[in-house]
PDB file of C-alpha atoms in Angstrom:
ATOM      1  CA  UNK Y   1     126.766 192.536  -8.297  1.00 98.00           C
ATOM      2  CA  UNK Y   2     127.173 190.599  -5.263  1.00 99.00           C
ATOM      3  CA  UNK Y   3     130.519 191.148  -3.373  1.00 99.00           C
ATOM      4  CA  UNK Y   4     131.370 189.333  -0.004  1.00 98.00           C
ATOM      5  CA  UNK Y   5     132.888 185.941   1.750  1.00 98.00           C
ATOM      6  CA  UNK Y   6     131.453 182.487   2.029  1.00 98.00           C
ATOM      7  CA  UNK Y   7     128.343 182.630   2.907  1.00 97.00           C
ATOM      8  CA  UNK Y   8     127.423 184.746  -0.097  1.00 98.00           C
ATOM      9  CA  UNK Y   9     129.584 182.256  -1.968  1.00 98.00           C
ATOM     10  CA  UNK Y  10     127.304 179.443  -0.991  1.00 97.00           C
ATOM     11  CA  UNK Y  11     129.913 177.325   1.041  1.00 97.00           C
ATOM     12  CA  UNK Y  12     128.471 174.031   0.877  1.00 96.00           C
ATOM     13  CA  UNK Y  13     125.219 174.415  -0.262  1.00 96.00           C
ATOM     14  CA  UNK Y  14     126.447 171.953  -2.628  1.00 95.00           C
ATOM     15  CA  UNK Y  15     125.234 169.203  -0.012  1.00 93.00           C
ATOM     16  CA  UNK Y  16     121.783 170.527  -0.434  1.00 93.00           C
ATOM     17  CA  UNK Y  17     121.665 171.415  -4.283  1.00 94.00           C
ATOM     18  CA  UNK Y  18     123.993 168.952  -5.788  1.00 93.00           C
ATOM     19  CA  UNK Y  19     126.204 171.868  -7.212  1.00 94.00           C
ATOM     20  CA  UNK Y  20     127.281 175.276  -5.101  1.00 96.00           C
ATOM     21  CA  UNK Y  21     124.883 177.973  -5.330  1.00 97.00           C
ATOM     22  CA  UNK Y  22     126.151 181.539  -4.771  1.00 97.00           C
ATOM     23  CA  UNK Y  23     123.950 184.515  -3.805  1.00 98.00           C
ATOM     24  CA  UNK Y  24     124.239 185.816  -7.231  1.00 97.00           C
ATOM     25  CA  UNK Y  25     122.301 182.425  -8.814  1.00 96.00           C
ATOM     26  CA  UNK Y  26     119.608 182.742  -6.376  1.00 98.00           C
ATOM     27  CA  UNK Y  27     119.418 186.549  -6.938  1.00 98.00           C
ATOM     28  CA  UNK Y  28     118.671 185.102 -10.335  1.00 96.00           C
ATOM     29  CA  UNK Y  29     115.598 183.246  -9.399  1.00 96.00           C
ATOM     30  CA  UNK Y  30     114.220 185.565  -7.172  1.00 97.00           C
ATOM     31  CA  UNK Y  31     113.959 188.439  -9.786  1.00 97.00           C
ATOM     32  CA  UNK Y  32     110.447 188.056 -11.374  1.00 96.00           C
ATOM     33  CA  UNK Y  33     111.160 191.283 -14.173  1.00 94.00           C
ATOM     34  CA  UNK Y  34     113.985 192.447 -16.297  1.00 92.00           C
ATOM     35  CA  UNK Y  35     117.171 193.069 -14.781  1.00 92.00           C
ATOM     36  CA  UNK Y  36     120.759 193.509 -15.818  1.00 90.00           C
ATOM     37  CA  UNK Y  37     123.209 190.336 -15.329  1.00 89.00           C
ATOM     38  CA  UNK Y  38     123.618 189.460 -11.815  1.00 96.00           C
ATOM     39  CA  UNK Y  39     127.331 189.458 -11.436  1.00 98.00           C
ATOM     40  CA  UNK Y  40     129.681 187.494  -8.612  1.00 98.00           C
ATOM     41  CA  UNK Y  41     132.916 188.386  -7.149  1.00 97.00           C
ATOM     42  CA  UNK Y  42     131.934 186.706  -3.555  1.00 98.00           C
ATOM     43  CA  UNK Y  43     134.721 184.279  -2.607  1.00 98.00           C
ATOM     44  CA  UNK Y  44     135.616 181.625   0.265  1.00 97.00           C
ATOM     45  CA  UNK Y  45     138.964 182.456   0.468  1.00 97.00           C
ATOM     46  CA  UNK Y  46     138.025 186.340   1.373  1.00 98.00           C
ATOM     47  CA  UNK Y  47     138.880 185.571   5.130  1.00 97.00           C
ATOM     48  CA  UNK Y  48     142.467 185.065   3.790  1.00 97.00           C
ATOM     49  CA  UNK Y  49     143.323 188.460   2.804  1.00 97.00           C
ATOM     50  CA  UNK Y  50     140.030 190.757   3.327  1.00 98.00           C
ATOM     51  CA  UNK Y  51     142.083 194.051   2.155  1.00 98.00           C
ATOM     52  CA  UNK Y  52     142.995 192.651  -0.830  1.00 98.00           C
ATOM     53  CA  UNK Y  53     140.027 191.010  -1.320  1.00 98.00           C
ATOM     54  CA  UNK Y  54     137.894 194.279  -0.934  1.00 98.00           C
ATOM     55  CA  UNK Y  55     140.069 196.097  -2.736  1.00 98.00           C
ATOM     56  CA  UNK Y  56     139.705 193.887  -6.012  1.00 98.00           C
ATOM     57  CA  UNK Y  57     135.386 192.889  -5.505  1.00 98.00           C
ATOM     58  CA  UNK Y  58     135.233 197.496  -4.961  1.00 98.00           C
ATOM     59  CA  UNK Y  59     137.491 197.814  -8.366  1.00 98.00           C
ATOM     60  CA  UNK Y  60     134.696 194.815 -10.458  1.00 98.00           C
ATOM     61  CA  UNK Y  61     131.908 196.810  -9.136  1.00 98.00           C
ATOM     62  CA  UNK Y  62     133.299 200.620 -10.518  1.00 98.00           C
ATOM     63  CA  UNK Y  63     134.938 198.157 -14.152  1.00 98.00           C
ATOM     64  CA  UNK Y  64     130.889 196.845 -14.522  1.00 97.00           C
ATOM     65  CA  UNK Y  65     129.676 199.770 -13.448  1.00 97.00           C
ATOM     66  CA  UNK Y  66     127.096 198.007 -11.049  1.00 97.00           C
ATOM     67  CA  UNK Y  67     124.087 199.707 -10.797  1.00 97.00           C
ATOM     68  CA  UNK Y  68     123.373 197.558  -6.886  1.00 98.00           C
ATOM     69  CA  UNK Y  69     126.015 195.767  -4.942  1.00 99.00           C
ATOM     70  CA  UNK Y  70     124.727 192.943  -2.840  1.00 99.00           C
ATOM     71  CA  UNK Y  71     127.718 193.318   0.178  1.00 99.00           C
ATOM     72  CA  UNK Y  72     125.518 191.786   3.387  1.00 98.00           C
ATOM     73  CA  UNK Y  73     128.601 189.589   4.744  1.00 98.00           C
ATOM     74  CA  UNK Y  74     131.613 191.761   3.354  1.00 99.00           C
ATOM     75  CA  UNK Y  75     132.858 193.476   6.791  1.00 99.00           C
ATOM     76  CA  UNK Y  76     132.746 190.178   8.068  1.00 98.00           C
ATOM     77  CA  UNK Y  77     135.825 189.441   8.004  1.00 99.00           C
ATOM     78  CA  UNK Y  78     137.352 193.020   8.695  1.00 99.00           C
ATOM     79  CA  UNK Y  79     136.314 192.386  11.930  1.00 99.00           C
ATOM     80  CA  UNK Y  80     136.494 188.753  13.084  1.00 99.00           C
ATOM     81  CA  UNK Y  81     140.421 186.962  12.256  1.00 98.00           C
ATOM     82  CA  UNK Y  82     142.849 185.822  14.454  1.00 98.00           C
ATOM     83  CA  UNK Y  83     143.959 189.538  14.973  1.00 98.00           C
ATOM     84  CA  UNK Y  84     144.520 192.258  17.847  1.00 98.00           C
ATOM     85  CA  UNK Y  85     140.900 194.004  19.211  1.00 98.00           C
ATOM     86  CA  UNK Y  86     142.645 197.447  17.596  1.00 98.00           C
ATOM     87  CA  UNK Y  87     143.225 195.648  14.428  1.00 98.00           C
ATOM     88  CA  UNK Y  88     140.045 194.935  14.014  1.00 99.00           C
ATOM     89  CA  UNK Y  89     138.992 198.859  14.515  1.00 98.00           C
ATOM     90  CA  UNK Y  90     141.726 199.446  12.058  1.00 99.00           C
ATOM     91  CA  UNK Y  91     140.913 197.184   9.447  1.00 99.00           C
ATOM     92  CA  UNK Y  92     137.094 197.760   9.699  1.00 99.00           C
ATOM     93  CA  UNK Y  93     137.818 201.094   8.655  1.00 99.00           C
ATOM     94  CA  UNK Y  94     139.431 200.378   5.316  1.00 99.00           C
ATOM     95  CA  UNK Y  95     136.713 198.370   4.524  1.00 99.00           C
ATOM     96  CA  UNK Y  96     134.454 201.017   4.948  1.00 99.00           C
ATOM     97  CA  UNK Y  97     136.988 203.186   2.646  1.00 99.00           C
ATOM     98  CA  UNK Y  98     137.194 200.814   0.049  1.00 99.00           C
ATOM     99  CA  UNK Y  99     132.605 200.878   0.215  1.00 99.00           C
ATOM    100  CA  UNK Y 100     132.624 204.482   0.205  1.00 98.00           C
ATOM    101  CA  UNK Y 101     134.185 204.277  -3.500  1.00 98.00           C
ATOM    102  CA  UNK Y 102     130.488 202.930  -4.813  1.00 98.00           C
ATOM    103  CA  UNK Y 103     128.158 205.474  -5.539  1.00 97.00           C
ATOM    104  CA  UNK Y 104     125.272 203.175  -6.578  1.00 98.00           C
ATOM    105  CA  UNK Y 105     122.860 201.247  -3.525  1.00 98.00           C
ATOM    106  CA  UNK Y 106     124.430 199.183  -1.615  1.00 99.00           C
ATOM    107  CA  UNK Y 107     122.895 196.402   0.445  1.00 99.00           C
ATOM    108  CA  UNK Y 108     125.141 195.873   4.174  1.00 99.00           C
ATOM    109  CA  UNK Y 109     124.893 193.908   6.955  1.00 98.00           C
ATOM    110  CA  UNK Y 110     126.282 194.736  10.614  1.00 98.00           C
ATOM    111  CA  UNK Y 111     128.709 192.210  11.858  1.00 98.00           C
ATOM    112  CA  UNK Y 112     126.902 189.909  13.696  1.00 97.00           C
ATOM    113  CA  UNK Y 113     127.608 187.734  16.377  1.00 97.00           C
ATOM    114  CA  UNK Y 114     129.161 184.223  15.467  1.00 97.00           C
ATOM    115  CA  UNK Y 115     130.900 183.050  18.896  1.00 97.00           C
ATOM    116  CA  UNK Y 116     128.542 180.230  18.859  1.00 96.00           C
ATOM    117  CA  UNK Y 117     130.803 178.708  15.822  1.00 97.00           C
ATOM    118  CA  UNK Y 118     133.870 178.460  18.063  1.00 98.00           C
ATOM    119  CA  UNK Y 119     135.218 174.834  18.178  1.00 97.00           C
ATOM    120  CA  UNK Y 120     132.933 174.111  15.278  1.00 97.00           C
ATOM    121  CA  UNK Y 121     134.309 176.435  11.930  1.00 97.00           C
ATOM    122  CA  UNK Y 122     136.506 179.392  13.855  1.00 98.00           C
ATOM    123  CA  UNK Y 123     138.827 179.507  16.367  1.00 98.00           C
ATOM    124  CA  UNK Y 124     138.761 181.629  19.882  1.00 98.00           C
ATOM    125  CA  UNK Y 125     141.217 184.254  18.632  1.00 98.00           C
ATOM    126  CA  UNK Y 126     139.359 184.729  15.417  1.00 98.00           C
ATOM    127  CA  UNK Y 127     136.168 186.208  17.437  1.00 98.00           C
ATOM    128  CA  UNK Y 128     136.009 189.872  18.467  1.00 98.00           C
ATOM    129  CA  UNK Y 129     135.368 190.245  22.368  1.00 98.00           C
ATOM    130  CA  UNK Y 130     131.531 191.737  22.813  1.00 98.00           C
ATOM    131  CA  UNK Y 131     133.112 195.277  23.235  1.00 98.00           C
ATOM    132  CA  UNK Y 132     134.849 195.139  20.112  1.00 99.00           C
ATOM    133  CA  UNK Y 133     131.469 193.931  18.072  1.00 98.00           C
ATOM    134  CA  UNK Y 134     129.771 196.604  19.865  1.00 98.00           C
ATOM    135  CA  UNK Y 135     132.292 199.276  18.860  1.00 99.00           C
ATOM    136  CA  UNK Y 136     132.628 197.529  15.334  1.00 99.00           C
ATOM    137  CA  UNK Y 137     128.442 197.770  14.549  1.00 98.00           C
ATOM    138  CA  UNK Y 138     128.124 201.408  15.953  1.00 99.00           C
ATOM    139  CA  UNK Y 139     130.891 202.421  13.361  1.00 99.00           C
ATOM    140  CA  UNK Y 140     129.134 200.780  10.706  1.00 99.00           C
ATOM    141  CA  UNK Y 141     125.856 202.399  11.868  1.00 98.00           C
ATOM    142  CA  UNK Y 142     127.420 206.240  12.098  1.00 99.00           C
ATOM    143  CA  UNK Y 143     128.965 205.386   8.879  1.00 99.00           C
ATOM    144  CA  UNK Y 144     125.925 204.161   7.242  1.00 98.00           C
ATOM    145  CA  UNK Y 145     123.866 207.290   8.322  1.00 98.00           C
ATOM    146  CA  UNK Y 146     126.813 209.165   6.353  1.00 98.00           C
ATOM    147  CA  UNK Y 147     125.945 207.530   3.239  1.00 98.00           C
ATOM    148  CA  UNK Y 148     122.532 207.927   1.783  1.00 97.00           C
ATOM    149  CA  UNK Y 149     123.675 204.922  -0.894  1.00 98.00           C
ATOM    150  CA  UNK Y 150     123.845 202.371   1.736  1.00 99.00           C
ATOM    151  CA  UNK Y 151     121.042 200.770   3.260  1.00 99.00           C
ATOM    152  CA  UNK Y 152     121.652 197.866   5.980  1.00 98.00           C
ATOM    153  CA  UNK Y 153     119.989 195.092   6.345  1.00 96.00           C
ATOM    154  CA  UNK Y 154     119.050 192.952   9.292  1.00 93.00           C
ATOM    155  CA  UNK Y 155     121.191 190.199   8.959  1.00 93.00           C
ATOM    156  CA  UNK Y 156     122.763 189.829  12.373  1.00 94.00           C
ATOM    157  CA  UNK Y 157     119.575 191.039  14.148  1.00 93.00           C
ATOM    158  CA  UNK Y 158     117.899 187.557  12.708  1.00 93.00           C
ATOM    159  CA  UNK Y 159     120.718 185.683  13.358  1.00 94.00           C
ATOM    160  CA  UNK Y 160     120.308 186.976  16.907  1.00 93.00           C
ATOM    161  CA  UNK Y 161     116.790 186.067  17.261  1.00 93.00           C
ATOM    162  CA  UNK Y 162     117.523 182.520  15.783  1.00 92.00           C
ATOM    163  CA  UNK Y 163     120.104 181.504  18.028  1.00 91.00           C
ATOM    164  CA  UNK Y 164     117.778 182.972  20.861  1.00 92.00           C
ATOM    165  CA  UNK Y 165     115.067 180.201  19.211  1.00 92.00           C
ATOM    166  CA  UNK Y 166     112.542 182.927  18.563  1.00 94.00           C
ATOM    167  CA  UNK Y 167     110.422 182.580  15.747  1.00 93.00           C
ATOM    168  CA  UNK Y 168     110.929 184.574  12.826  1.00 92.00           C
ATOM    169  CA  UNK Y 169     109.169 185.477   9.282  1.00 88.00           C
ATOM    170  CA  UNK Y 170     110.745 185.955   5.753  1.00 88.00           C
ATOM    171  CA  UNK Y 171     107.667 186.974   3.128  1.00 79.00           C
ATOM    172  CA  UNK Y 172     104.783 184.613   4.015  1.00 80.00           C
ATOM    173  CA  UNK Y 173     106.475 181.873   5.279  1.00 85.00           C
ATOM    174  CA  UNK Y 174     106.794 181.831   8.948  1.00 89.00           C
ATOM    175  CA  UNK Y 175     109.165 179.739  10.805  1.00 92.00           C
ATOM    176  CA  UNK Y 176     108.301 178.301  14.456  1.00 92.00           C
ATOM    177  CA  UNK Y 177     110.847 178.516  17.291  1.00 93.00           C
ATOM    178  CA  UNK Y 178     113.984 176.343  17.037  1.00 91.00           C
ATOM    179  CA  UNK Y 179     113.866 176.417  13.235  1.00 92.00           C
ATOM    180  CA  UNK Y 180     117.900 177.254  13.652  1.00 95.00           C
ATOM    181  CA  UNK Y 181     118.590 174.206  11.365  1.00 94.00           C
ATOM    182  CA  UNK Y 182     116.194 175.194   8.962  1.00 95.00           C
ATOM    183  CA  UNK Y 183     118.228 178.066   8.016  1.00 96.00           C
ATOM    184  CA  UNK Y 184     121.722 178.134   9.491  1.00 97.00           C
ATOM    185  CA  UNK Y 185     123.992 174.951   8.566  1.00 97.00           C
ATOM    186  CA  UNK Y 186     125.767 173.315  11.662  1.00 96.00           C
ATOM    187  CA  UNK Y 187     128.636 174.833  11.608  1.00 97.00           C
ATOM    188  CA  UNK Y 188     126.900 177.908  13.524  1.00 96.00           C
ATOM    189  CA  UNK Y 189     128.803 180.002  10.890  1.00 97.00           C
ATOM    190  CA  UNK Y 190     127.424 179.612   6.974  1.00 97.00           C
ATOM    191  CA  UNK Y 191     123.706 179.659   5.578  1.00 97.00           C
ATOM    192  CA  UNK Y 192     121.463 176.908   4.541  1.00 97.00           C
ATOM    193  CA  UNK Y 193     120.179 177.578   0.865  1.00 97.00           C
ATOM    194  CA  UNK Y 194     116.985 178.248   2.217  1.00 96.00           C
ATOM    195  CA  UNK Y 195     118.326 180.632   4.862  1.00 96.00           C
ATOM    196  CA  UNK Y 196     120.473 182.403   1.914  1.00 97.00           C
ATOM    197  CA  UNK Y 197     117.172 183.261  -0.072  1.00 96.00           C
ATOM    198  CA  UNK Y 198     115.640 184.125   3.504  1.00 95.00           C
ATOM    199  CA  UNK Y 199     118.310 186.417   4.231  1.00 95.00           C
ATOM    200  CA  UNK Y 200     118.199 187.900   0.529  1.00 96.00           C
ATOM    201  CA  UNK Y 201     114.375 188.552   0.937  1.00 95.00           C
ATOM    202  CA  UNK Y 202     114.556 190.363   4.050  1.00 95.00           C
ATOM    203  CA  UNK Y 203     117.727 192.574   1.862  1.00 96.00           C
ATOM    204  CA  UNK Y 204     115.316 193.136  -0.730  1.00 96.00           C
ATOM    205  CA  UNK Y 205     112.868 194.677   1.751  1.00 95.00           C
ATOM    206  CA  UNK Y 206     114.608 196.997   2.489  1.00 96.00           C
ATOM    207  CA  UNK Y 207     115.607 197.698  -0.755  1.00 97.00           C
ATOM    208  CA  UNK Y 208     111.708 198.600  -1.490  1.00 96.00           C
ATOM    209  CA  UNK Y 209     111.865 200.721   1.345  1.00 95.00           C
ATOM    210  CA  UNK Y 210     114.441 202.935   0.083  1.00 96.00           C
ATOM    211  CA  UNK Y 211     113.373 203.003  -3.592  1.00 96.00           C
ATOM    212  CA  UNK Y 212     110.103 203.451  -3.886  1.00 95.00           C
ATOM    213  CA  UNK Y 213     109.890 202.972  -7.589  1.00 95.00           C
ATOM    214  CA  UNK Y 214     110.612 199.360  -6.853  1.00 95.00           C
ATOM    215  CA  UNK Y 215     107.855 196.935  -5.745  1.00 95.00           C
ATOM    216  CA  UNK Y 216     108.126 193.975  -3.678  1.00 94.00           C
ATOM    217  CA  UNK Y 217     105.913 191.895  -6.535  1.00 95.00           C
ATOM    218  CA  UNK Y 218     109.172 192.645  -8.983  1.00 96.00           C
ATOM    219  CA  UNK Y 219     110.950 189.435  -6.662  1.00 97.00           C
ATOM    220  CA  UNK Y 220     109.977 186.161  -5.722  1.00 96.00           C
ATOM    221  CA  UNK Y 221     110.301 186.552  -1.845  1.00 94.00           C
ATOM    222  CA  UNK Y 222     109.650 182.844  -0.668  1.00 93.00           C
ATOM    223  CA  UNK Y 223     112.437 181.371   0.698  1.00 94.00           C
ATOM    224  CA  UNK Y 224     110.911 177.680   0.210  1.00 93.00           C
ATOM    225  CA  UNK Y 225     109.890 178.950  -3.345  1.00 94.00           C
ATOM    226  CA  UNK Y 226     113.022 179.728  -4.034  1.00 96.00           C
ATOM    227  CA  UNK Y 227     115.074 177.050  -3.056  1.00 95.00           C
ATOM    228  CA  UNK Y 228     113.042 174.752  -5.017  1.00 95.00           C
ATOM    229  CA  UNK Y 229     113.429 176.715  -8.096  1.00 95.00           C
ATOM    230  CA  UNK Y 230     117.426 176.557  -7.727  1.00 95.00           C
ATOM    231  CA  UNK Y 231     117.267 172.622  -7.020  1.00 95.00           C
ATOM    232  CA  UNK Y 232     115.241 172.246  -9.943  1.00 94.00           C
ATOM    233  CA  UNK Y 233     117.371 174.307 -12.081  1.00 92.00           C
ATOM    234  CA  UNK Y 234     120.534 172.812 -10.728  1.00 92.00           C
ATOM    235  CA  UNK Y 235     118.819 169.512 -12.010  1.00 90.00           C
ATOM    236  CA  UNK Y 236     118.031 170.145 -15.192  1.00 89.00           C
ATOM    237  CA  UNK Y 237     121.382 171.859 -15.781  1.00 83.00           C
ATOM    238  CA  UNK Y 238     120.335 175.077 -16.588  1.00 55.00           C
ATOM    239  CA  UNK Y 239     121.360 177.013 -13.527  1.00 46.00           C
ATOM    240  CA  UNK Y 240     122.542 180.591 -14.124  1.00 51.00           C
ATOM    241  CA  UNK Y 241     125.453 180.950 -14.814  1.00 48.00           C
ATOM    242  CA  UNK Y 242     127.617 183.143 -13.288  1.00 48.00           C
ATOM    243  CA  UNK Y 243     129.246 186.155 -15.307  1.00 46.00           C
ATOM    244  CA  UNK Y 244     132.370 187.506 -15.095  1.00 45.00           C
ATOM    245  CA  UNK Y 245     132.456 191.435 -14.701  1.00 53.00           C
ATOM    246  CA  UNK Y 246     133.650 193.241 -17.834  1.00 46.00           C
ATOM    247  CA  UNK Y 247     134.479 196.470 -18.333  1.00 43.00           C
ATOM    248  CA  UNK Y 248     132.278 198.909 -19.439  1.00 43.00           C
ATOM    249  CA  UNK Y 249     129.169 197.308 -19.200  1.00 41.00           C
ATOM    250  CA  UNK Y 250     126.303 198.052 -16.785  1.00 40.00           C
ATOM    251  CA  UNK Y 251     125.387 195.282 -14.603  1.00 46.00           C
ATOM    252  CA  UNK Y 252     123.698 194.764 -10.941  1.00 55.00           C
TER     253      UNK Y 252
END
């Protein structure tokens, strides 16, 4: 199941596929053996309410009795929001509650840094100051270590290197310096389509890492791949769809 905010939503990926395409539907192309349903509960409108909002994505995940949750960008908004720098402390820390209900692996991101989206998609008061990110990522990181279920990612450590114009490789495909556009839209905030299946194949490393019974052949891990299987299915109208989580059923 993939839990989270916009960019796991796909926020306007429509631009690029002709329809939105969540995390969940490329999960669905990327997965090259039998699997359980691939199951959505991401949502733009987390930033509005991101207690509520985790509260009700952690209660689908325990009702479909996920067997994976896909959560790379839910802290992000228990941490960034036009809110005090203790707030954010405060409110990272139910978040972290509300994961520690899920038993099953669980794929996390740190917060990363998105000050370069100021003026463009979020507002000066809605960014942590650098102490506050610092503090923020080290709590998810003791945290993390606490919990043998969750397994981060590196999410804002290759958003990092892309802003810094380094160059950086997903699977085989390697991708020069400057290749920022490639995978990061221009708001400085949200995903490409392509970056969303980059950022999902560098998740599912590390999912092989930790569970050795999986291989990295199970999953289609080329980002350009990928995408064009989405467009394509997007096309011919025969995207996945996405399922609704019902209640006891067993579903990723």
């Amino acid at each position: 199941m993939v839990i989270g905010a916009s960019a796991s939503a796909g926020f306007n990926t429509r631009r690029e596929a002709g329809r939105t395409v969540n995390l969940a539907k490329i999960i669905e192309h990327m997965v090259e053996v039998e699997h359980d349903e691939v199951l959505n509960t991401s949502s733009p409108l987390f930033f509005m309410n991101p207690r509520w909002m985790g509260t009700q994505a952690i209660r689908s995940a325990k009702e479909a009795r996920a067997t994976l949750v896909v959560a790379v960008d839910f802290l992000f908004w228990f941490g960034y929001g036009p809110k005090s720098e203790d707030r954010r402390m405060e409110d990272l820390e139910a978040g972290l509650k509300y994961l520690s209900e899920l038993k099953c692996p669980v794929l996390l991101s740190r917060i990363p840094d998105m000050k370069a989206s100021v003026g463009k998609m979020l507002s000066p008061r809605q960014v942590p100051r650098p102490a506050t990110l610092k503090g923020l990522n080290e709590r998810i990181d003791a945290w993390a270590a606490e919990h043998k279920n969750i397994i981060l990612v590196p999410m804002a450590e290759f958003l990092n290197d892309l802003r810094a114009g380094k160059a950086v490789k997903v699977a085989k495909i390697s991708y020069p310096e400057g290749s920022i556009r490639t995978l990061l839209q221009r708001d400085e905030l949200h995903p490409t389509l392509e970056g969303m299946v980059a950022l999902m194949a560098l998740s599912l490393f590390k999912l092989c890492e930790r569970h050795k019974e999986l291989s990295q052949d199970d999953f289609e891990m080329d980002p350009q791949v990928v995408k064009k299987r989405v467009i394509a299915a997007v096309r011919r109208g025969k995207k996945p769809e996405d399922k609704t989580p019902a209640k006891n059923k067993k579903d990723s």
